[in-house]
Amino acid sequence: MDLPDFSNPLEADAWFGERPPGIAEAIVTRISLRALPTLATTFSSPDVAARAERITLEVFRGLATASCIAVRSTEALRTAARDAIKTAVPAEGGDDRAARYSAADAVSFVASRSASASAVLSATDYALGTRQGDYHFALLQMSDARLSLQVANPRLIFDSPLWGPIIEGREPVAWLPLKRILSRDGYWRFWIEWYERHLRGQPHDWDLLERIALIPNEDWDRGPKHVAAGIAQLEMEADRGRMHYGERLEVDPETHLVRAVPVPVRDLTSYEGALGSVDMALRQATARNVLGAGSFEAEMLTGALTALRDWPQRVHDVFVDMHRAIAGSVAEGDLPDVPVARHLLGALERAALDIRRLHPDVAAAQLDRARLRMKEASADERAELEARLDVALSVAEPTLQDEIRADFETFTADAAHSGGDTPPRAASYRFAARVLGIATLVTSGAIEVAGGATALHGLWELIRSLLLL
C-alpha cells in the first residue's frame, strides 16, 4: 500500500482510518509525543507559569493513557482518556498551546476518534515550528508509517526510536530544556524515564502504565508530587512481581520491628534428602583433606546444613555460591581435581536443583536474579546509598539489620565493579529484595518510619536504578 500525502488532511485521515486496531492510535500518539518537549515554554511564559507543572502533568497523563489504549484498548482506559481530555484542553494564551492541542487531539483520537489525525499533525507542525510538509517528510523518514505497513502490533511501533535512526542513542536537542527543568524536582523522575524510553525505542511495562493511567482523577488533581508518590508505590508493587525471594518479611507484634521469616518446603523428606547428600559429600571432602575443615567453603556449607537448615532460600544460595567458589578453585589448581571434589560439586549442583524444584519462590528468585544486570555506580551514588540505608535499618530487628549491613557491602562492591554484563551475586540480590520488602511494608502502613514512605521510595529508586530493573 502506498503512503498518502500527509499534508493533505483528507488523504491523511483516510489512510489512518484504514490502519489495523491500535496502529493508527500508536502513530498518532507518537506524533504528539514529538511535540511534548515544547512544553518547556510553559515554564517561562508569564501568563501560565503558575500552572506550568499542572499543564505538563496533564499532557504526560494524556499521552501515557493514549499509548496504553493503542496497545490494549479497554473501556476503563477510554474513560480515563476522556477524563484526561477534560483537563488537557488549553486555555487561551501561552506559547505551548499548540503542543497541548496536539496532545488533547491525540488523546481524543485514540479514545473515540472524535478528533482527526490530520489535526494532530497540524498542531504538531505548529508546535515544532516546521514549514508545511517538512514534518510530514520527517514522519516518513522516521518510518512509523512504513513500519505500520509491515507489522500489526502497536508495541512494535512504540519500540522503535521516537525520532528514528538518525539520532538513535542521542537525546534530541528539543527535549533537553524541558528535561533540565523537570530534573530540578525528583517527582518528575518517572516521566523523564518514560519519555526517554520512547526516545530510545525501549520496551515499556504496559501493565504498570495501565495502572498509572487508571489512577483516580482526585489523585491527578493533587498535582505531580502526589502523583509521583502513587506511581512509586505502583512501581514497587510491580517490582515485587519481578523480585521473588523465598522468605517473608513481617512486623513482629512484640518488638514492632521487621523480621525475616523463612518459607519452608512442602516436601520435607525430599528436602532433607538433598541436604543429606551434600552433608555426606562434604564429610568425605574434609576427611580426605581435599577441602580443609576450617576453610571458608567448609564453614559456609556447615552453616547452611546446621544454622540455616530450615531456611531453604538461604541454603540454596550458599550451595550455588560455594559450587561456584569450589569449581573456580579446582579450575585454577588451588584445589585438587579428584573424584571426591567432583562428587561434592555434583552434590551441590543436584541439591540446588532439587531445592528449586521443591520451592517455587526459590526457583523464581533464581530466574529473576539471572535476568538482572547491575550498573556501575558512581562514588556519589554509593555514598547516597549508604546515607539512605539507615532509613530501612531503623525499622529492622537487630539480626536482620546485621544481615542487611553485610549484604550491603556485597551490593556496593558489585555496583563499584560491575561491567553491566553479569547478574548480581546472591547477597546483592537478597539486599535489594529485603529493602524492597521493607519499603512495601512501610508503604502499606504496616509500620511507620521517620520521613514516611517517601524516604523508602527514594532508597528503593536508587537501588532499582543500579539493578537496571
Coordinates of C-alpha atoms in Angstrom, one line a residue:
M1 CA 0.0 0.0 0.0
D2 CA 1.3 3.4 -0.9
L3 CA 1.7 6.2 1.7
P4 CA -0.6 9.2 1.3
D5 CA 0.3 12.8 1.1
F6 CA 0.2 13.6 4.9
S7 CA 0.0 17.3 4.1
N8 CA -3.5 16.6 2.6
P9 CA -5.9 16.3 5.6
L10 CA -8.4 14.2 3.6
E11 CA -5.7 11.7 2.4
A12 CA -4.1 11.6 5.8
D13 CA -7.4 10.9 7.7
A14 CA -8.5 8.3 5.2
W15 CA -5.1 6.5 5.5
F16 CA -5.2 6.5 9.3
G17 CA -8.7 5.2 9.2
E18 CA -7.6 2.1 7.3
R19 CA -4.9 1.1 9.8
P20 CA -5.4 -2.1 11.9
P21 CA -6.6 -1.8 15.5
G22 CA -4.1 0.1 17.6
I23 CA -1.7 1.0 14.8
A24 CA -3.2 4.4 13.9
E25 CA -3.5 5.1 17.6
A26 CA 0.2 4.4 18.2
I27 CA 1.3 6.5 15.3
V28 CA -0.9 9.5 16.3
T29 CA 0.3 9.3 19.9
R30 CA 3.9 9.3 18.8
I31 CA 3.3 12.3 16.5
S32 CA 2.1 14.2 19.6
L33 CA 5.0 12.8 21.8
R34 CA 7.4 14.6 19.4
A35 CA 5.8 17.9 20.3
L36 CA 5.8 17.3 24.0
P37 CA 9.2 19.0 24.6
T38 CA 7.9 22.4 23.5
L39 CA 6.1 22.5 26.9
A40 CA 9.3 24.0 28.2
T41 CA 7.9 27.3 27.0
T42 CA 5.2 26.9 29.6
F43 CA 7.6 27.4 32.4
S44 CA 8.9 30.7 31.0
S45 CA 5.6 32.1 29.8
P46 CA 4.3 34.7 32.4
D47 CA 0.6 34.1 31.7
V48 CA 0.7 30.3 32.5
A49 CA 3.9 29.9 34.6
A50 CA 2.0 29.3 37.8
R51 CA 0.1 26.4 36.1
A52 CA 3.2 25.0 34.3
E53 CA 3.6 21.9 36.4
R54 CA -0.1 21.1 36.2
I55 CA -0.2 21.6 32.4
T56 CA 2.9 19.4 31.9
L57 CA 1.4 16.6 34.1
E58 CA -1.9 16.8 32.2
V59 CA 0.0 16.2 28.9
F60 CA 2.1 13.4 30.3
R61 CA -1.1 11.8 31.7
G62 CA -3.0 12.1 28.4
L63 CA -0.3 10.7 26.2
A64 CA 0.6 7.8 28.6
T65 CA -3.1 6.9 28.6
A66 CA -3.3 7.2 24.8
S67 CA -0.3 4.9 24.4
C68 CA -1.9 2.3 26.7
I69 CA -5.1 2.4 24.6
A70 CA -3.2 1.8 21.4
V71 CA -1.7 -1.4 23.0
R72 CA -4.7 -2.6 25.0
S73 CA -7.9 -0.8 24.5
T74 CA -10.4 -1.2 27.4
E75 CA -13.4 0.7 28.4
A76 CA -11.7 1.7 31.7
L77 CA -8.8 3.2 29.7
R78 CA -11.1 5.0 27.3
T79 CA -12.9 6.5 30.3
A80 CA -9.6 7.6 31.8
A81 CA -8.6 9.2 28.5
R82 CA -11.9 11.1 28.3
D83 CA -11.2 12.4 31.8
A84 CA -7.7 13.4 30.8
I85 CA -9.0 15.3 27.8
K86 CA -11.3 17.4 30.0
T87 CA -8.2 18.9 31.8
A88 CA -5.8 18.9 28.9
V89 CA -7.6 21.3 26.5
P90 CA -5.5 24.5 26.7
A91 CA -6.8 27.9 27.9
E92 CA -6.3 30.9 25.7
G93 CA -2.7 32.3 25.6
G94 CA 0.7 30.7 26.1
D95 CA 3.3 29.6 23.7
D96 CA 2.6 26.0 24.5
R97 CA -1.0 26.0 23.2
A98 CA -0.2 24.1 20.0
A99 CA 1.6 21.3 22.0
R100 CA -1.4 21.0 24.3
Y101 CA -3.8 21.0 21.4
S102 CA -1.7 18.2 19.8
A103 CA -1.8 16.2 23.0
A104 CA -5.6 16.8 23.5
D105 CA -6.4 15.9 19.9
A106 CA -4.2 12.8 20.0
V107 CA -5.9 11.6 23.2
S108 CA -9.4 12.4 21.7
F109 CA -8.5 10.5 18.5
V110 CA -7.3 7.5 20.4
A111 CA -10.2 7.4 22.9
S112 CA -13.1 7.8 20.5
R113 CA -11.9 9.2 17.1
S114 CA -13.6 12.5 18.0
A115 CA -10.6 14.3 16.7
S116 CA -8.8 13.7 13.4
A117 CA -5.2 12.5 12.8
S118 CA -4.6 15.5 10.5
A119 CA -5.5 17.8 13.4
V120 CA -2.7 16.3 15.4
L121 CA -0.3 16.6 12.5
S122 CA -1.2 20.2 12.1
A123 CA -0.9 21.1 15.7
T124 CA 2.4 19.2 15.9
D125 CA 3.7 21.1 12.9
Y126 CA 2.8 24.3 14.5
A127 CA 4.4 23.4 17.9
L128 CA 7.6 22.3 16.2
G129 CA 7.7 25.5 14.1
T130 CA 8.2 23.5 10.9
R131 CA 7.1 24.6 7.4
Q132 CA 4.1 22.7 5.9
G133 CA 5.3 19.4 4.7
D134 CA 8.7 19.3 6.4
Y135 CA 7.5 17.4 9.4
H136 CA 5.4 15.0 7.2
F137 CA 8.5 14.2 5.3
A138 CA 10.3 13.6 8.6
L139 CA 7.5 11.3 9.6
L140 CA 8.2 9.1 6.7
Q141 CA 11.9 9.1 7.4
M142 CA 11.2 8.2 11.0
S143 CA 9.5 5.1 9.5
D144 CA 6.4 5.0 11.7
A145 CA 4.1 5.0 8.6
R146 CA 6.3 2.5 6.7
L147 CA 6.7 0.3 9.7
S148 CA 2.9 0.2 10.1
L149 CA 2.6 -1.4 6.7
Q150 CA 4.8 -4.3 7.9
V151 CA 3.5 -5.0 11.4
A152 CA 0.2 -5.4 13.1
N153 CA 1.4 -5.0 16.7
P154 CA 1.3 -1.4 18.0
R155 CA 4.0 -2.4 20.6
L156 CA 6.5 -2.7 17.7
I157 CA 5.7 0.9 16.7
F158 CA 6.4 2.1 20.3
D159 CA 9.5 0.0 20.4
S160 CA 11.2 2.0 17.6
P161 CA 13.1 5.2 18.5
L162 CA 10.8 8.2 18.6
W163 CA 12.9 10.3 16.2
G164 CA 14.2 7.5 14.1
P165 CA 17.6 6.0 13.4
I166 CA 19.2 9.4 12.6
I167 CA 19.5 10.3 16.2
E168 CA 19.1 6.9 17.8
G169 CA 21.0 6.7 21.1
R170 CA 21.1 10.5 21.5
E171 CA 18.7 12.9 23.0
P172 CA 17.0 15.4 20.7
V173 CA 18.1 18.9 21.4
A174 CA 14.4 19.9 21.7
W175 CA 14.0 17.6 24.7
L176 CA 16.9 19.0 26.8
P177 CA 15.4 22.3 28.0
L178 CA 12.3 20.5 29.4
K179 CA 14.4 17.7 30.9
R180 CA 16.6 20.3 32.7
I181 CA 13.5 22.0 34.1
L182 CA 11.9 18.8 35.3
S183 CA 15.1 17.4 36.7
R184 CA 15.1 20.1 39.3
D185 CA 12.5 18.1 41.3
G186 CA 12.7 14.4 41.9
Y187 CA 9.0 13.9 41.5
W188 CA 9.3 14.0 37.7
R189 CA 11.7 11.0 37.6
F190 CA 9.2 8.6 36.3
W191 CA 8.0 10.8 33.5
I192 CA 11.6 11.7 32.4
E193 CA 12.4 8.0 32.2
W194 CA 9.1 7.2 30.5
Y195 CA 9.7 9.8 27.8
E196 CA 13.3 8.7 27.3
R197 CA 12.2 5.1 26.8
H198 CA 10.2 6.5 23.8
L199 CA 13.2 8.4 22.6
R200 CA 15.4 5.3 22.7
G201 CA 12.8 2.8 21.5
Q202 CA 13.0 0.7 24.6
P203 CA 10.1 -1.6 25.7
H204 CA 7.6 -0.3 28.2
D205 CA 6.0 -2.1 31.2
W206 CA 2.4 -1.9 29.9
D207 CA 0.9 -3.4 33.0
L208 CA 2.4 -0.7 35.1
L209 CA 1.4 2.0 32.6
E210 CA -2.1 0.8 32.6
R211 CA -2.3 1.0 36.4
I212 CA -0.9 4.6 36.2
A213 CA -3.4 5.6 33.6
L214 CA -6.2 4.4 35.9
I215 CA -5.1 6.5 38.9
P216 CA -8.3 8.3 40.0
N217 CA -9.0 11.8 39.0
E218 CA -8.8 13.1 42.5
D219 CA -5.2 12.0 42.8
W220 CA -4.2 13.6 39.5
D221 CA -5.9 16.8 40.7
R222 CA -3.5 16.9 43.7
G223 CA -0.5 17.6 41.4
P224 CA 2.7 16.0 40.2
K225 CA 4.3 15.4 43.7
H226 CA 1.3 13.5 44.9
V227 CA 1.0 11.5 41.7
A228 CA 4.7 10.7 41.9
A229 CA 4.2 9.1 45.3
G230 CA 1.4 7.0 43.9
I231 CA 3.5 5.9 40.9
A232 CA 6.4 5.0 43.2
Q233 CA 4.0 2.7 45.1
L234 CA 2.8 1.1 41.9
E235 CA 6.4 0.6 40.7
M236 CA 7.3 -1.1 44.0
E237 CA 4.3 -3.5 43.6
A238 CA 5.4 -4.2 40.1
D239 CA 9.0 -4.8 41.2
R240 CA 7.8 -7.2 43.9
G241 CA 6.5 -9.3 41.0
R242 CA 9.9 -9.2 39.4
M243 CA 12.0 -9.9 42.5
H244 CA 10.8 -13.1 44.2
Y245 CA 12.6 -14.3 47.3
G246 CA 11.9 -17.4 49.4
E247 CA 11.2 -15.7 52.7
R248 CA 8.6 -13.5 54.2
L249 CA 9.1 -10.1 55.8
E250 CA 6.7 -9.2 58.6
V251 CA 6.3 -6.9 61.6
D252 CA 6.9 -8.7 64.9
P253 CA 3.9 -8.0 67.1
E254 CA 6.0 -7.8 70.2
T255 CA 9.0 -5.7 69.0
H256 CA 7.1 -3.8 66.3
L257 CA 10.1 -4.2 64.1
V258 CA 10.5 -6.0 60.7
R259 CA 11.8 -9.6 60.8
A260 CA 12.6 -12.1 58.1
V261 CA 10.8 -15.5 58.3
P262 CA 11.7 -18.5 56.1
V263 CA 9.1 -20.1 53.9
P264 CA 9.5 -23.8 54.2
V265 CA 9.3 -26.5 51.5
R266 CA 6.2 -28.7 51.4
D267 CA 8.1 -32.0 50.7
L268 CA 10.4 -32.0 53.8
T269 CA 11.5 -35.6 53.1
S270 CA 12.9 -34.8 49.7
Y271 CA 14.5 -31.6 51.0
E272 CA 16.3 -33.4 53.8
G273 CA 17.5 -36.0 51.3
A274 CA 19.1 -33.2 49.2
L275 CA 20.8 -31.8 52.2
G276 CA 21.9 -35.2 53.4
S277 CA 23.8 -35.8 50.1
V278 CA 25.7 -32.6 50.4
D279 CA 26.5 -33.4 54.1
M280 CA 27.9 -36.8 53.1
A281 CA 29.9 -35.3 50.2
L282 CA 31.3 -32.5 52.5
R283 CA 32.4 -35.0 55.1
Q284 CA 34.3 -37.1 52.6
A285 CA 36.0 -34.0 51.2
T286 CA 37.1 -32.8 54.6
A287 CA 38.1 -36.3 55.8
R288 CA 40.4 -36.7 52.8
N289 CA 41.7 -33.2 53.2
V290 CA 40.5 -32.2 49.7
L291 CA 38.8 -29.3 51.5
G292 CA 40.1 -28.0 54.8
A293 CA 37.7 -28.4 57.7
G294 CA 38.4 -24.8 58.7
S295 CA 38.2 -23.4 55.2
F296 CA 35.8 -20.7 54.2
E297 CA 33.9 -23.0 51.9
A298 CA 33.6 -25.8 54.5
E299 CA 32.4 -23.4 57.2
M300 CA 29.8 -21.8 54.9
L301 CA 28.5 -25.2 53.9
T302 CA 28.4 -26.4 57.5
G303 CA 26.5 -23.3 58.5
A304 CA 23.9 -23.9 55.7
L305 CA 23.5 -27.5 56.9
T306 CA 23.0 -26.5 60.5
A307 CA 22.1 -22.9 61.4
L308 CA 20.3 -22.2 58.1
R309 CA 18.9 -25.7 57.6
D310 CA 15.3 -24.5 58.0
W311 CA 15.8 -21.7 55.5
P312 CA 15.6 -23.2 52.0
Q313 CA 16.3 -20.0 50.2
R314 CA 19.5 -19.3 52.2
V315 CA 20.7 -22.9 51.9
H316 CA 20.2 -22.8 48.2
D317 CA 22.1 -19.5 47.9
V318 CA 25.0 -20.9 49.9
F319 CA 25.1 -24.1 47.7
V320 CA 25.2 -22.1 44.5
D321 CA 27.9 -19.7 45.8
M322 CA 30.1 -22.5 47.1
H323 CA 29.7 -24.5 44.0
R324 CA 31.0 -21.6 42.0
A325 CA 33.8 -21.0 44.5
I326 CA 35.0 -24.6 44.7
A327 CA 34.7 -25.1 40.9
G328 CA 36.8 -22.0 40.4
S329 CA 39.4 -23.2 42.9
V330 CA 39.6 -26.6 41.1
A331 CA 39.9 -24.9 37.7
E332 CA 42.8 -22.7 39.0
G333 CA 44.6 -25.6 40.7
D334 CA 44.1 -24.3 44.2
L335 CA 42.1 -27.5 45.0
P336 CA 42.9 -30.9 43.5
D337 CA 40.8 -32.1 40.6
V338 CA 40.0 -35.5 42.2
P339 CA 36.8 -37.7 42.3
V340 CA 36.0 -36.5 45.9
A341 CA 36.0 -32.8 44.8
R342 CA 33.9 -33.6 41.7
H343 CA 31.5 -35.6 43.9
L344 CA 31.0 -32.6 46.2
L345 CA 30.4 -30.3 43.2
G346 CA 27.9 -32.7 41.8
A347 CA 26.1 -33.0 45.2
L348 CA 25.9 -29.2 45.5
E349 CA 24.5 -28.8 41.9
R350 CA 21.9 -31.5 42.4
A351 CA 20.8 -30.2 45.8
A352 CA 20.4 -26.6 44.4
L353 CA 18.3 -28.0 41.5
D354 CA 16.2 -30.1 44.0
I355 CA 15.5 -27.1 46.2
R356 CA 14.4 -25.1 43.2
R357 CA 12.1 -27.9 42.2
L358 CA 10.7 -28.2 45.7
H359 CA 10.3 -24.4 46.3
P360 CA 8.6 -22.2 43.6
D361 CA 9.8 -19.0 45.2
V362 CA 13.4 -20.1 45.3
A363 CA 13.1 -21.1 41.6
A364 CA 11.5 -17.8 40.7
A365 CA 14.2 -15.9 42.6
Q366 CA 17.0 -17.7 40.7
L367 CA 15.3 -16.8 37.4
D368 CA 14.8 -13.2 38.5
R369 CA 18.4 -12.7 39.6
A370 CA 19.7 -14.2 36.3
R371 CA 17.8 -11.6 34.4
L372 CA 19.2 -8.6 36.3
R373 CA 22.3 -6.7 35.3
M374 CA 24.0 -4.2 37.7
K375 CA 25.0 -0.7 36.5
E376 CA 28.4 0.5 37.7
A377 CA 27.7 3.0 40.5
S378 CA 29.5 6.3 40.8
A379 CA 31.2 7.2 44.1
D380 CA 28.3 9.7 44.7
E381 CA 25.7 7.1 44.2
R382 CA 27.4 4.7 46.6
A383 CA 27.6 7.4 49.2
E384 CA 24.0 8.3 48.7
L385 CA 23.0 4.7 49.0
E386 CA 24.9 4.3 52.3
A387 CA 23.4 7.6 53.7
R388 CA 19.8 6.5 52.8
L389 CA 20.2 2.9 54.2
D390 CA 19.7 3.9 57.8
V391 CA 16.0 4.6 57.0
A392 CA 15.5 0.9 56.2
L393 CA 17.7 -0.3 59.1
S394 CA 15.7 1.8 61.6
V395 CA 12.7 -0.5 61.4
A396 CA 14.5 -3.8 61.2
E397 CA 15.2 -6.2 64.1
P398 CA 18.9 -6.4 65.1
T399 CA 19.5 -9.8 63.4
L400 CA 18.0 -8.5 60.1
Q401 CA 19.9 -5.2 60.5
D402 CA 23.2 -7.1 60.7
E403 CA 22.4 -9.3 57.7
I404 CA 21.3 -6.3 55.6
R405 CA 24.6 -4.4 56.5
A406 CA 26.6 -7.4 55.5
D407 CA 24.8 -7.8 52.2
F408 CA 25.1 -4.1 51.6
E409 CA 28.9 -4.5 51.5
T410 CA 28.5 -7.1 48.7
F411 CA 26.0 -4.9 46.9
T412 CA 28.2 -1.9 46.9
A413 CA 31.2 -4.0 45.8
D414 CA 29.2 -5.4 42.9
A415 CA 28.0 -1.9 42.0
A416 CA 31.5 -0.5 42.1
H417 CA 33.0 -3.0 39.8
S418 CA 30.1 -4.1 37.6
G419 CA 30.6 -4.2 33.9
G420 CA 26.9 -4.4 33.3
D421 CA 27.1 -7.9 31.9
T422 CA 26.8 -10.2 34.9
P423 CA 23.9 -10.8 37.4
P424 CA 24.2 -9.6 41.0
R425 CA 25.5 -12.1 43.5
A426 CA 23.1 -13.8 45.8
A427 CA 23.9 -11.4 48.7
S428 CA 23.3 -8.4 46.5
Y429 CA 20.0 -9.7 45.3
R430 CA 19.0 -10.5 48.9
F431 CA 19.9 -7.0 49.9
A432 CA 17.7 -5.5 47.2
A433 CA 14.8 -7.9 47.8
R434 CA 14.8 -7.1 51.6
V435 CA 14.9 -3.3 51.1
L436 CA 12.0 -3.6 48.7
G437 CA 10.1 -5.8 51.2
I438 CA 10.6 -3.2 54.0
A439 CA 9.6 -0.4 51.6
T440 CA 6.5 -2.3 50.7
L441 CA 5.6 -2.8 54.4
V442 CA 6.1 0.9 55.1
T443 CA 4.0 2.0 52.1
S444 CA 1.2 -0.3 53.1
G445 CA 1.1 1.3 56.5
A446 CA 2.1 -1.9 58.4
I447 CA 4.9 0.0 60.0
E448 CA 6.0 3.7 60.2
V449 CA 9.4 5.1 59.5
A450 CA 11.0 8.5 60.0
G451 CA 10.4 10.5 56.9
G452 CA 7.5 8.4 55.8
A453 CA 7.1 6.2 52.8
T454 CA 8.9 8.9 50.6
A455 CA 12.2 8.2 52.4
L456 CA 12.0 4.5 51.5
H457 CA 10.8 5.3 47.9
G458 CA 14.0 7.3 47.4
L459 CA 16.2 4.5 48.7
W460 CA 14.4 1.9 46.5
E461 CA 14.5 4.1 43.4
L462 CA 18.3 4.3 43.8
I463 CA 18.7 0.6 44.2
R464 CA 16.4 -0.2 41.3
S465 CA 18.3 2.2 39.0
L466 CA 21.6 0.3 39.9
L467 CA 19.9 -3.1 39.2
L468 CA 18.6 -1.8 35.8
L469 CA 15.1 -3.0 36.7

